[in-house]
CSV table of C-alpha atoms in Angstrom, one decimal:
chain,number,residue,atom,x,y,z
A,1,MET,CA,160.1,152.5,100.2
A,2,ALA,CA,157.1,151.5,99.3
A,3,SER,CA,157.5,147.9,100.4
A,4,LEU,CA,159.0,148.8,103.5
A,5,ILE,CA,156.1,150.7,105.0
A,6,ALA,CA,153.6,148.0,103.8
A,7,ARG,CA,155.5,145.5,105.7
A,8,SER,CA,155.7,148.0,108.5
A,9,LEU,CA,151.5,148.4,108.3
A,10,VAL,CA,151.2,144.5,108.0
A,11,LEU,CA,153.3,143.7,111.0
A,12,ASN,CA,151.7,146.4,113.4
A,13,SER,CA,148.1,145.7,112.2
A,14,ARG,CA,148.9,142.2,113.0
A,15,ARG,CA,150.8,142.8,116.7
A,16,GLY,CA,147.5,145.2,117.1
A,17,VAL,CA,145.2,141.8,116.4
A,18,GLN,CA,147.6,139.7,118.4
A,19,LEU,CA,147.6,141.9,121.4
A,20,THR,CA,143.9,143.0,121.5
A,21,SER,CA,142.8,139.1,121.4
A,22,VAL,CA,144.7,138.7,124.6
A,23,ARG,CA,143.3,141.8,126.0
A,24,PHE,CA,139.8,140.6,125.5
A,25,ALA,CA,140.3,136.8,126.5
A,26,ASN,CA,138.2,135.4,129.3
A,27,LYS,CA,139.4,136.1,132.6
A,28,MET,CA,138.9,132.6,133.9
A,29,MET,CA,138.3,131.6,138.0
A,30,ALA,CA,140.1,130.1,140.3
A,31,ASP,CA,140.6,126.0,140.7
A,32,PRO,CA,137.9,124.9,142.8
A,33,MET,CA,140.5,122.9,144.9
A,34,GLU,CA,142.4,126.2,145.5
A,35,HIS,CA,139.7,128.7,146.2
A,36,ALA,CA,138.6,126.4,148.8
A,37,THR,CA,139.8,126.7,152.3
A,38,GLY,CA,139.5,125.3,156.4
A,39,LEU,CA,136.9,121.9,156.3
A,40,GLU,CA,135.8,122.7,152.9
A,41,LYS,CA,139.1,121.9,151.3
A,42,GLN,CA,139.8,118.9,153.6
A,43,GLU,CA,136.5,117.6,152.4
A,44,LEU,CA,137.7,118.5,148.9
A,45,LEU,CA,141.3,116.5,149.3
A,46,SER,CA,140.1,113.7,151.1
A,47,LYS,CA,137.5,113.2,148.5
A,48,ALA,CA,139.9,113.8,145.9
A,49,ALA,CA,142.3,111.1,147.5
A,50,GLY,CA,139.5,108.6,147.2
A,51,ASN,CA,137.9,108.5,150.6
A,52,GLU,CA,134.1,109.4,149.7
A,53,ASN,CA,133.0,109.5,153.1
A,54,PRO,CA,135.2,111.9,154.8
A,55,PHE,CA,133.1,112.3,157.9
A,56,ASP,CA,132.4,108.8,159.0
A,57,MET,CA,128.8,109.6,158.1
A,58,ARG,CA,127.5,106.2,157.0
A,59,VAL,CA,126.1,103.5,158.6
A,60,TYR,CA,128.7,100.4,159.4
A,61,LYS,CA,127.8,97.1,158.5
A,62,ARG,CA,127.9,94.8,161.4
A,63,VAL,CA,130.3,91.7,161.2
A,64,SER,CA,129.7,88.3,163.4
A,65,GLY,CA,130.0,89.9,166.3
A,66,ASP,CA,130.4,87.9,168.7
A,67,GLN,CA,133.2,88.7,171.6
A,68,THR,CA,136.3,87.9,170.1
A,69,ASN,CA,135.2,89.3,166.8
A,70,PRO,CA,133.3,93.0,167.6
A,71,THR,CA,132.8,95.4,165.0
A,72,SER,CA,135.1,98.3,164.8
A,73,VAL,CA,133.7,101.5,165.3
A,74,PRO,CA,136.3,104.4,164.7
A,75,SER,CA,136.4,106.9,167.4
A,76,PHE,CA,138.7,110.3,167.4
A,77,TYR,CA,138.0,110.3,171.4
A,78,GLU,CA,138.2,108.3,174.4
A,79,ARG,CA,134.4,107.2,174.2
A,80,ARG,CA,131.8,107.6,171.6
A,81,LEU,CA,128.0,107.0,171.1
A,82,VAL,CA,127.4,104.3,169.4
A,83,GLY,CA,123.5,103.3,167.8
A,84,CYS,CA,122.8,99.9,166.9
A,85,ILE,CA,119.9,98.7,164.6
A,86,CYS,CA,119.5,95.4,166.4
A,87,GLU,CA,117.5,93.7,163.5
A,88,GLU,CA,117.1,94.4,159.9
A,89,ASP,CA,113.6,96.2,160.3
A,90,ALA,CA,113.8,97.7,163.9
A,91,THR,CA,111.9,100.3,164.1
A,92,SER,CA,114.3,102.4,166.8
A,93,ILE,CA,118.1,102.3,167.4
A,94,ASN,CA,119.7,101.3,170.4
A,95,TRP,CA,122.0,104.0,171.7
A,96,MET,CA,125.1,103.2,173.9
A,97,TRP,CA,128.6,104.7,175.1
A,98,LEU,CA,131.5,102.9,174.1
A,99,GLU,CA,134.9,103.4,175.6
A,100,LYS,CA,138.2,103.0,173.8
A,101,GLY,CA,139.8,99.8,175.5
A,102,GLU,CA,137.2,97.5,176.3
A,103,SER,CA,134.6,96.3,174.0
A,104,LYS,CA,130.6,95.8,174.8
A,105,ARG,CA,127.5,93.8,173.8
A,106,CYS,CA,124.4,95.3,172.6
A,107,GLU,CA,121.4,93.9,174.5
A,108,CYS,CA,120.7,92.2,171.2
A,109,GLY,CA,124.1,90.1,171.2
A,110,TYR,CA,126.6,91.9,168.8
A,111,TRP,CA,130.2,93.2,170.3
A,112,PHE,CA,131.6,96.7,169.5
A,113,GLN,CA,134.8,98.0,170.1
A,114,LEU,CA,136.4,101.4,169.5
A,115,ALA,CA,139.5,102.0,167.0
A,116,ASP,CA,141.9,104.7,166.8
A,117,ALA,CA,140.0,106.9,163.8
A,118,LYS,CA,142.2,107.9,161.1
A,119,PRO,CA,142.8,111.5,159.9
A,120,MET,CA,140.9,112.8,157.2
A,121,VAL,CA,143.2,113.7,155.1
B,1,MET,CA,142.7,116.8,161.0
B,2,THR,CA,144.3,119.5,162.7
B,3,SER,CA,141.7,122.4,163.6
B,4,SER,CA,139.6,122.8,166.5
B,5,HIS,CA,136.5,122.0,164.6
B,6,GLY,CA,134.8,118.8,165.9
B,7,HIS,CA,135.1,115.6,163.7
B,8,HIS,CA,132.0,116.4,161.9
B,9,ALA,CA,130.5,117.7,159.0
B,10,PHE,CA,128.7,120.2,160.7
B,11,HIS,CA,128.7,124.1,161.1
B,12,LEU,CA,127.6,124.7,164.7
B,13,VAL,CA,127.6,128.5,164.2
B,14,ASP,CA,129.5,131.0,166.7
B,15,MET,CA,127.6,133.4,168.9
B,16,SER,CA,126.0,136.4,166.9
B,17,PRO,CA,123.9,139.0,168.1
B,18,TRP,CA,121.8,139.4,164.6
B,19,PRO,CA,119.2,137.3,165.4
B,20,LEU,CA,118.1,139.6,168.5
B,21,THR,CA,118.9,142.7,166.5
B,22,GLY,CA,116.4,140.7,163.7
B,23,SER,CA,114.0,140.3,166.1
B,24,ILE,CA,113.8,143.7,167.5
B,25,SER,CA,113.9,145.6,164.2
B,26,ALA,CA,111.0,143.6,162.6
B,27,MET,CA,109.0,144.2,165.8
B,28,MET,CA,109.9,148.1,165.0
B,29,LEU,CA,109.1,147.9,161.4
B,30,THR,CA,105.6,146.2,161.8
B,31,THR,CA,104.3,148.5,164.9
B,32,GLY,CA,105.9,151.3,163.0
B,33,LEU,CA,103.8,150.3,159.8
B,34,VAL,CA,100.7,150.4,162.2
B,35,LYS,CA,101.8,153.5,163.5
B,36,TRP,CA,102.2,155.1,159.9
B,37,PHE,CA,98.7,153.6,158.6
B,38,HIS,CA,97.0,155.0,161.9
B,39,GLN,CA,99.0,157.8,162.8
B,40,PHE,CA,100.2,159.3,159.9
B,41,ASN,CA,104.1,159.7,161.7
B,42,PRO,CA,106.9,157.4,159.6
B,43,ASP,CA,109.2,158.0,162.7
B,44,LEU,CA,109.2,154.0,163.6
B,45,LEU,CA,109.0,152.6,160.3
B,46,ILE,CA,112.0,154.7,159.3
B,47,LEU,CA,113.9,153.3,162.4
B,48,GLY,CA,112.3,149.8,161.9
B,49,VAL,CA,113.5,149.3,158.1
B,50,THR,CA,117.0,151.2,158.9
B,51,ALA,CA,117.5,148.3,162.2
B,52,THR,CA,116.7,145.6,159.8
B,53,THR,CA,118.0,146.7,156.9
B,54,LEU,CA,121.5,147.1,158.8
B,55,THR,CA,121.0,143.2,160.4
B,56,MET,CA,120.3,142.2,157.2
B,57,ILE,CA,123.8,143.7,155.7
B,58,GLN,CA,125.9,142.4,159.1
B,59,TRP,CA,123.8,138.9,159.2
B,60,TRP,CA,124.8,138.0,155.7
B,61,ARG,CA,128.4,139.3,155.8
B,62,ASP,CA,129.0,136.9,158.5
B,63,ILE,CA,127.7,133.7,156.3
B,64,THR,CA,129.7,135.0,153.6
B,65,ARG,CA,132.7,135.2,155.7
B,66,GLU,CA,132.2,131.4,157.4
B,67,GLY,CA,131.4,130.2,153.7
B,68,THR,CA,133.9,132.0,151.8
B,69,TYR,CA,136.8,133.1,154.5
B,70,GLN,CA,136.6,130.3,157.0
B,71,GLY,CA,135.8,127.2,154.6
B,72,LEU,CA,132.7,126.0,156.8
B,73,HIS,CA,130.5,125.3,154.1
B,74,THR,CA,130.7,121.8,154.3
B,75,LYS,CA,128.6,119.7,151.7
B,76,ALA,CA,126.4,118.9,154.0
B,77,VAL,CA,126.3,122.3,155.3
B,78,THR,CA,125.5,123.7,151.5
B,79,ILE,CA,122.4,120.6,151.6
B,80,GLY,CA,120.9,122.3,154.7
B,81,LEU,CA,121.4,125.9,152.9
B,82,ARG,CA,119.4,124.4,149.9
B,83,TRP,CA,116.8,123.0,151.7
B,84,GLY,CA,116.3,126.5,153.5
B,85,MET,CA,116.0,128.1,149.9
B,86,ILE,CA,113.5,125.5,148.9
B,87,LEU,CA,111.0,125.8,151.6
B,88,PHE,CA,111.3,129.7,151.7
B,89,ILE,CA,110.3,129.9,148.3
B,90,THR,CA,107.8,127.5,148.8
B,91,SER,CA,106.1,129.9,151.7
B,92,GLU,CA,106.6,132.6,149.1
B,93,VAL,CA,104.7,130.5,146.6
B,94,LEU,CA,101.9,130.3,149.3
B,95,PHE,CA,102.0,134.1,149.8
B,96,PHE,CA,101.6,135.0,146.4
B,97,PHE,CA,98.8,131.8,145.9
B,98,SER,CA,96.7,134.6,148.6
B,99,PHE,CA,96.3,137.3,146.3
B,100,PHE,CA,95.6,134.9,143.1
B,101,TRP,CA,93.0,133.8,145.1
B,102,ALA,CA,91.5,137.1,146.3
B,103,PHE,CA,91.4,138.5,142.9
B,104,PHE,CA,89.9,135.3,141.5
B,105,HIS,CA,87.8,135.8,144.2
B,106,SER,CA,86.3,138.7,142.8
B,107,SER,CA,86.8,138.5,139.4
B,108,LEU,CA,84.9,135.2,138.2
B,109,ALA,CA,81.8,135.6,139.8
B,110,PRO,CA,82.4,140.0,140.2
B,111,ASN,CA,79.6,141.4,142.1
B,112,VAL,CA,76.3,143.8,141.8
B,113,GLU,CA,78.3,146.6,143.5
B,114,VAL,CA,81.4,146.9,140.3
B,115,GLY,CA,78.8,146.3,138.3
B,116,SER,CA,78.2,142.2,137.8
B,117,CYS,CA,81.2,142.4,135.2
B,118,TRP,CA,84.9,142.5,135.3
B,119,PRO,CA,87.0,144.7,134.8
B,120,PRO,CA,84.6,146.9,137.3
B,121,ALA,CA,82.4,149.6,135.7
B,122,GLY,CA,84.7,152.5,135.3
B,123,ILE,CA,87.7,151.1,135.5
B,124,GLN,CA,90.2,151.7,132.6
B,125,THR,CA,93.0,149.1,132.6
B,126,PHE,CA,96.4,148.9,130.9
B,127,ASN,CA,96.7,147.5,127.5
B,128,PRO,CA,98.3,144.2,128.1
B,129,PHE,CA,100.4,144.5,125.2
B,130,GLN,CA,101.8,147.6,125.5
B,131,ILE,CA,104.6,147.8,128.7
B,132,PRO,CA,103.2,144.8,130.2
B,133,LEU,CA,104.4,142.1,127.0
B,134,LEU,CA,107.8,144.5,127.1
B,135,ASN,CA,107.9,143.5,130.7
B,136,THR,CA,107.0,139.4,130.0
B,137,ALA,CA,109.9,139.6,127.4
B,138,ILE,CA,112.4,141.2,129.7
B,139,LEU,CA,111.7,139.3,132.7
B,140,LEU,CA,112.2,136.1,130.0
B,141,ALA,CA,115.2,137.6,128.5
B,142,SER,CA,117.0,138.0,132.4
B,143,GLY,CA,116.3,134.2,133.3
B,144,ALA,CA,118.2,133.4,129.8
B,145,THR,CA,121.4,135.9,131.1
B,146,VAL,CA,121.3,134.5,134.3
B,147,THR,CA,121.6,130.7,132.8
B,148,TRP,CA,123.9,132.4,131.0
B,149,ALA,CA,125.7,133.3,134.0
B,150,HIS,CA,125.5,130.0,135.9
B,151,HIS,CA,127.0,128.6,132.8
B,152,ALA,CA,130.0,130.7,132.7
B,153,ILE,CA,130.8,130.0,136.3
B,154,MET,CA,130.5,126.3,136.1
B,155,GLU,CA,133.0,126.8,133.5
B,156,SER,CA,135.2,129.5,135.3
B,157,ASN,CA,134.6,131.6,133.0
B,158,HIS,CA,134.9,135.1,134.9
B,159,SER,CA,134.6,137.5,132.3
B,160,GLN,CA,131.3,136.4,131.0
B,161,ALA,CA,129.9,135.5,134.1
B,162,MET,CA,130.5,138.7,135.1
B,163,GLN,CA,129.0,140.6,131.8
B,164,SER,CA,125.8,138.3,131.5
B,165,LEU,CA,124.9,138.5,135.3
B,166,GLY,CA,125.6,142.4,134.7
B,167,ILE,CA,123.2,142.2,132.2
B,168,THR,CA,120.8,140.6,134.4
B,169,VAL,CA,120.8,142.8,137.1
B,170,PHE,CA,120.1,145.7,134.7
B,171,LEU,CA,117.4,144.0,133.0
B,172,GLY,CA,116.1,143.7,136.5
B,173,MET,CA,116.2,147.4,137.0
B,174,TYR,CA,114.7,148.1,133.6
B,175,PHE,CA,111.7,146.2,135.0
B,176,THR,CA,111.3,147.8,137.7
B,177,ALA,CA,111.5,151.3,136.3
B,178,LEU,CA,108.7,150.2,133.6
B,179,GLN,CA,106.6,149.3,136.7
B,180,ALA,CA,106.6,152.4,138.1
B,181,LEU,CA,106.1,154.3,134.7
B,182,GLU,CA,103.0,152.1,134.6
B,183,TYR,CA,102.3,153.1,138.5
B,184,TYR,CA,102.6,156.4,137.6
B,185,GLU,CA,100.8,157.3,134.8
B,186,ALA,CA,97.5,154.2,135.8
B,187,PRO,CA,94.3,155.5,135.3
B,188,PHE,CA,92.7,153.9,138.4
B,189,THR,CA,94.5,154.1,141.8
B,190,ILE,CA,94.8,150.9,145.1
B,191,ALA,CA,91.4,152.3,146.3
B,192,ASP,CA,89.1,152.4,143.3
B,193,SER,CA,87.3,149.1,143.9
B,194,VAL,CA,88.0,145.8,144.7
B,195,TYR,CA,89.7,146.0,141.0
B,196,GLY,CA,92.3,148.5,142.1
B,197,SER,CA,93.0,147.0,145.6
B,198,THR,CA,93.5,143.3,144.1
B,199,PHE,CA,95.9,144.7,140.8
B,200,PHE,CA,98.3,146.7,143.1
B,201,VAL,CA,98.7,144.5,146.0
B,202,ALA,CA,99.7,141.5,144.0
B,203,THR,CA,102.0,144.0,141.5
B,204,GLY,CA,103.1,145.7,144.0
B,205,PHE,CA,104.4,142.4,146.2
B,206,HIS,CA,105.9,141.3,143.5
B,207,GLY,CA,107.4,144.5,142.3
B,208,LEU,CA,109.0,144.6,145.9
B,209,HIS,CA,110.1,141.0,145.2
B,210,VAL,CA,112.0,141.7,141.9
B,211,ILE,CA,113.7,144.6,143.9
B,212,ILE,CA,114.4,142.0,146.5
B,213,GLY,CA,115.8,139.9,143.7
B,214,SER,CA,117.5,142.5,142.0
B,215,THR,CA,119.5,143.2,145.5
B,216,PHE,CA,120.3,139.8,145.8
B,217,LEU,CA,121.9,138.8,142.0
B,218,MET,CA,123.8,142.6,142.4
B,219,VAL,CA,125.2,141.2,145.6
B,220,CYS,CA,125.7,137.9,143.7
B,221,LEU,CA,127.5,140.3,141.1
B,222,TYR,CA,129.8,142.4,143.8
B,223,ARG,CA,130.9,138.6,145.5
B,224,LEU,CA,131.3,137.3,141.6
B,225,TYR,CA,133.8,140.7,140.9
B,226,LYS,CA,135.4,139.9,144.4
B,227,CYS,CA,136.3,136.1,143.1
B,228,HIS,CA,134.1,134.7,146.1
B,229,PHE,CA,132.5,131.9,144.1
B,230,SER,CA,134.1,128.7,142.0
B,231,ALA,CA,132.8,126.3,139.7
B,232,THR,CA,131.7,124.6,142.8
B,233,HIS,CA,131.6,126.8,145.4
B,234,HIS,CA,128.6,129.2,144.3
B,235,PHE,CA,125.6,127.9,146.4
B,236,GLY,CA,124.9,132.1,147.1
B,237,PHE,CA,124.4,132.8,143.3
B,238,GLU,CA,122.2,129.6,142.8
B,239,ALA,CA,119.7,130.9,145.7
B,240,ALA,CA,119.9,134.3,143.9
B,241,ALA,CA,119.2,132.5,140.5
B,242,TRP,CA,116.2,130.4,142.0
B,243,TYR,CA,114.7,133.1,143.4
B,244,TRP,CA,115.2,135.2,140.1
B,245,HIS,CA,113.4,132.8,138.4
B,246,PHE,CA,110.5,132.6,140.8
B,247,VAL,CA,109.8,135.9,140.5
B,248,ASP,CA,109.7,135.3,137.1
B,249,VAL,CA,107.0,132.7,137.2
B,250,VAL,CA,105.1,134.7,139.5
B,251,TRP,CA,104.9,137.8,136.8
B,252,LEU,CA,104.0,135.0,133.8
B,253,PHE,CA,101.2,134.3,136.2
B,254,LEU,CA,100.3,138.3,137.1
B,255,TYR,CA,100.5,138.9,133.0
B,256,ILE,CA,98.6,136.0,132.1
B,257,SER,CA,95.6,136.6,134.4
B,258,ILE,CA,95.1,139.9,136.2
B,259,TYR,CA,96.8,141.7,132.7
B,260,TRP,CA,95.5,139.9,129.8
B,261,TRP,CA,92.4,137.7,131.0
B,262,GLY,CA,91.5,140.1,133.5
B,263,GLY,CA,92.2,143.8,131.8
């Protein structure tokens, strides 16, 4: 009998300790990717997919740029503003409208052409 | 991309009434202060404070919705928010700089009118090693707990973040209560020579900033409770922490120069 009581006491006290430790465990916050929504989430998803430049914010390096090999500029629309840094140490940017379908020549001689932009994600 | 949002990283805000109500209520608040000072009638001031408070609540509620529920705060947007907070706190530093300037102007070469000494003749100052030293310890401790809260958020630990941010808010309110007690028991008033003027303007504006900072932290505590933050999305909290550290540093300068050196 004594051993039975001792056994139930030990079991019960152990159960209490285990339950208490669960109750006092730290509650965790949502995973940042699950927590995000909208454009913020699209940005996070495309970065997770390896696209470090989801909003097309970086300067494009010009290619050789003659009429047969124009620099390709992505756009979601039929026309887009393009700025050409004509020379390495130019102090101003030459802006021009570029229409889809036709290539265009900057006054410095480099050619540009619009291409279809890929969706971010 | 499927949303109607343009293909760019920026947040073009919707039409909002709050800039208009904010301007009108700021005008009412300042005009109300002048009316109160000159005609001893606080009615317009109360109206101005109420309208300003309502504008602040609703404007920031909208920003919370844009950032948390509409996902409009991209990386580029939060960089803008960071710069905004940095410039705002810089302007606050300059605001307090002018009060220290007034204090040192009056105390480094005291006029004959105050007895050519500092503190001025007849002024009984606070003992800097009593309540003011306790307040220094409280604010330093709150700086530690707010950093604890930040680390808890960065590790997604909601329980610890709630505890540590709760302690931070409590310490802020404890500081305010002790300052109120000090003001109540002060043996000099704002009308007692340039000592009273510089003391109460500098420590009073600091106290106001502690109240603002505590409110900012309380809003963060509520938003944390409502799960608005994640390990990487919590700039509202960081801005409150920056502001709180700023208030803490101003107090250290107040304590060293006005309470200790000048007391």
